[in-house]
Amino acid sequence: MLFSIISGRRIHSVLVGLLCLVIASAICCSSSVGSSSILCLESERHALLRFKQGLVDESNALASWKSEKDCCKWRGIACNNRTGHVITLNLRNSFDDSKFGGTPLRGEIDPSLLELRHLNYLDLNFNDFGGMIPRFIGSLRQLKKLNLAHNNFSGPVPPQLGNLSNLHTLDLSMNQYVSFQNLEWLSHLSSLRYLNMTRLNLSEAVNWPQSFSQLT
Ligand SMILES: *[C@@H]1O[C@H](CO)[C@@H](O)[C@H](O)[C@H]1NC(C)=O
Ligand SMILES: *[C@@H]1O[C@H](CO)[C@@H](O)[C@H](O)[C@H]1NC(C)=O
Ligand SMILES: *[C@@H]1O[C@H](CO)[C@@H](O)[C@H](O)[C@H]1NC(C)=O
Ligand SMILES: *[C@@H]1O[C@H](CO)[C@@H](O)[C@H](O)[C@H]1NC(C)=O
Ligand SMILES: *[C@@H]1O[C@H](CO)[C@@H](O)[C@H](O)[C@H]1NC(C)=O
């Protein structure tokens, strides 16, 4: 009888000990997950939501873009894993890789993107924004890669794009109504390594041979 009480207490204390261990490891592990997964910045999340408001998203491709969630986990977004800044906005609607296999996005490209000061990759390929390429894109100074191909853009390319001194990839192809008065801005893109201007209207560009020849 006495023996069974003692062993019962032992079992009890072993169980309590095990429970403590389980709780401790749960706390330890959840806190380590918490510290390694950086949440996106509130100002950048709001900027993305404002950008979304300007879009016409018929197939609800951006369903994951909701106010309460961590925007680093939203579709098409990648953040710097130390600072949490949004560094990638990839809304490429490519039918072959079926990433966004739905209806192309339309609407307005809202200047709220300027809040994303660390954005280095912007890809809007295969959507249908139309209208002029927004001038403010030239102020996204950290951009390394800019893809505006297949978007039915029209009108002149803003020379402000020449301010993108970090740009190494620029794809404006397949926007047949886009025209150029002048390509002088191209010569400022000192980091450029890839340029695609397939099916753009160069008929009014006056000095393009010089501008191309100045590219490194
Ligand atoms: C953070 O990002 C860098 C650069 O993209 C990558 O090399 C590194 O493995 C990442 N670290 C973690 C913990 O995900
Ligand atoms: C492309 O834009 C032009 C106006 O610039 C418009 O008339 C045309 O319908 C658009 N095409 C598509 C496929 O959206
Ligand atoms: C950008 O480029 C335009 C036109 O080339 C220029 O007038 C402007 O001063 C530059 N800087 C900024 C911050 O837009
Ligand atoms: C340039 O763009 C066109 C149309 O988007 C594409 O078919 C072509 O492969 C591109 N060229 C290069 C060299 O990447
Ligand atoms: C290119 O632009 C010129 C001048 O704006 C226009 O006359 C011409 O029709 C355009 N070409 C094409 C293929 O759209």
PDB file of N, CA, C and O and ligand atoms in Angstrom, residues 125-126 149-150 171 173-174 194-198, ligand 4:
ATOM      1  N   ASN A 125       4.466  41.994 -65.802  1.00  0.00           N
ATOM      2  CA  ASN A 125       4.372  41.353 -67.102  1.00  0.00           C
ATOM      3  C   ASN A 125       3.018  40.658 -67.341  1.00  0.00           C
ATOM      4  O   ASN A 125       2.476  40.035 -66.450  1.00  0.00           O
ATOM      5  N   PHE A 126       2.521  40.773 -68.584  1.00  0.00           N
ATOM      6  CA  PHE A 126       1.293  40.084 -68.998  1.00  0.00           C
ATOM      7  C   PHE A 126       0.051  40.518 -68.237  1.00  0.00           C
ATOM      8  O   PHE A 126      -0.804  39.699 -67.916  1.00  0.00           O
ATOM      9  N   ALA A 149       6.459  44.522 -69.548  1.00  0.00           N
ATOM     10  CA  ALA A 149       6.135  43.976 -70.863  1.00  0.00           C
ATOM     11  C   ALA A 149       4.667  43.533 -70.948  1.00  0.00           C
ATOM     12  O   ALA A 149       4.026  43.275 -69.931  1.00  0.00           O
ATOM     13  N   HIS A 150       4.140  43.469 -72.195  1.00  0.00           N
ATOM     14  CA  HIS A 150       2.784  42.947 -72.440  1.00  0.00           C
ATOM     15  C   HIS A 150       1.728  43.605 -71.556  1.00  0.00           C
ATOM     16  O   HIS A 150       1.002  42.932 -70.825  1.00  0.00           O
ATOM     17  N   ASP A 171      12.551  45.514 -69.133  1.00  0.00           N
ATOM     18  CA  ASP A 171      11.773  44.889 -70.206  1.00  0.00           C
ATOM     19  C   ASP A 171      10.507  45.700 -70.437  1.00  0.00           C
ATOM     20  O   ASP A 171       9.617  45.742 -69.590  1.00  0.00           O
ATOM     21  N   SER A 173       8.995  45.345 -73.532  1.00  0.00           N
ATOM     22  CA  SER A 173       8.588  44.765 -74.809  1.00  0.00           C
ATOM     23  C   SER A 173       7.078  44.554 -74.926  1.00  0.00           C
ATOM     24  O   SER A 173       6.361  44.485 -73.938  1.00  0.00           O
ATOM     25  N   MET A 174       6.619  44.473 -76.165  1.00  0.00           N
ATOM     26  CA  MET A 174       5.241  44.142 -76.486  1.00  0.00           C
ATOM     27  C   MET A 174       4.222  45.150 -75.941  1.00  0.00           C
ATOM     28  O   MET A 174       3.150  44.780 -75.475  1.00  0.00           O
ATOM     29  N   TYR A 194      20.403  44.109 -69.281  1.00  0.00           N
ATOM     30  CA  TYR A 194      19.402  43.497 -70.153  1.00  0.00           C
ATOM     31  C   TYR A 194      18.354  44.543 -70.491  1.00  0.00           C
ATOM     32  O   TYR A 194      17.800  45.190 -69.605  1.00  0.00           O
ATOM     33  N   LEU A 195      18.122  44.716 -71.801  1.00  0.00           N
ATOM     34  CA  LEU A 195      17.118  45.674 -72.258  1.00  0.00           C
ATOM     35  C   LEU A 195      16.309  45.025 -73.359  1.00  0.00           C
ATOM     36  O   LEU A 195      16.880  44.547 -74.339  1.00  0.00           O
ATOM     37  N   ASN A 196      14.996  44.967 -73.197  1.00  0.00           N
ATOM     38  CA  ASN A 196      14.162  44.398 -74.253  1.00  0.00           C
ATOM     39  C   ASN A 196      13.141  45.436 -74.704  1.00  0.00           C
ATOM     40  O   ASN A 196      12.300  45.877 -73.933  1.00  0.00           O
ATOM     41  N   MET A 197      13.257  45.840 -75.979  1.00  0.00           N
ATOM     42  CA  MET A 197      12.344  46.843 -76.528  1.00  0.00           C
ATOM     43  C   MET A 197      11.625  46.274 -77.756  1.00  0.00           C
ATOM     44  O   MET A 197      11.264  47.028 -78.673  1.00  0.00           O
ATOM     45  N   THR A 198      11.411  44.962 -77.752  1.00  0.00           N
ATOM     46  CA  THR A 198      10.689  44.322 -78.853  1.00  0.00           C
ATOM     47  C   THR A 198       9.279  44.911 -78.990  1.00  0.00           C
ATOM     48  O   THR A 198       8.577  45.063 -78.005  1.00  0.00           O
TER      49      THR A 198
HETATM   50  C1  LIG B   4      12.223  40.102 -75.689  1.00  0.00           C
HETATM   51  O1  LIG B   4      10.818  40.128 -75.460  1.00  0.00           O
HETATM   52  C2  LIG B   4      10.074  39.308 -76.339  1.00  0.00           C
HETATM   53  C3  LIG B   4       8.615  39.556 -76.075  1.00  0.00           C
HETATM   54  O2  LIG B   4       8.321  39.667 -74.711  1.00  0.00           O
HETATM   55  C4  LIG B   4      10.488  37.865 -76.110  1.00  0.00           C
HETATM   56  O3  LIG B   4       9.762  37.015 -76.964  1.00  0.00           O
HETATM   57  C5  LIG B   4      11.967  37.727 -76.384  1.00  0.00           C
HETATM   58  O4  LIG B   4      12.397  36.412 -76.098  1.00  0.00           O
HETATM   59  C6  LIG B   4      12.771  38.700 -75.550  1.00  0.00           C
HETATM   60  N1  LIG B   4      14.160  38.666 -75.996  1.00  0.00           N
HETATM   61  C7  LIG B   4      15.173  38.323 -75.196  1.00  0.00           C
HETATM   62  C8  LIG B   4      16.533  38.366 -75.807  1.00  0.00           C
HETATM   63  O5  LIG B   4      14.999  38.006 -74.021  1.00  0.00           O
END
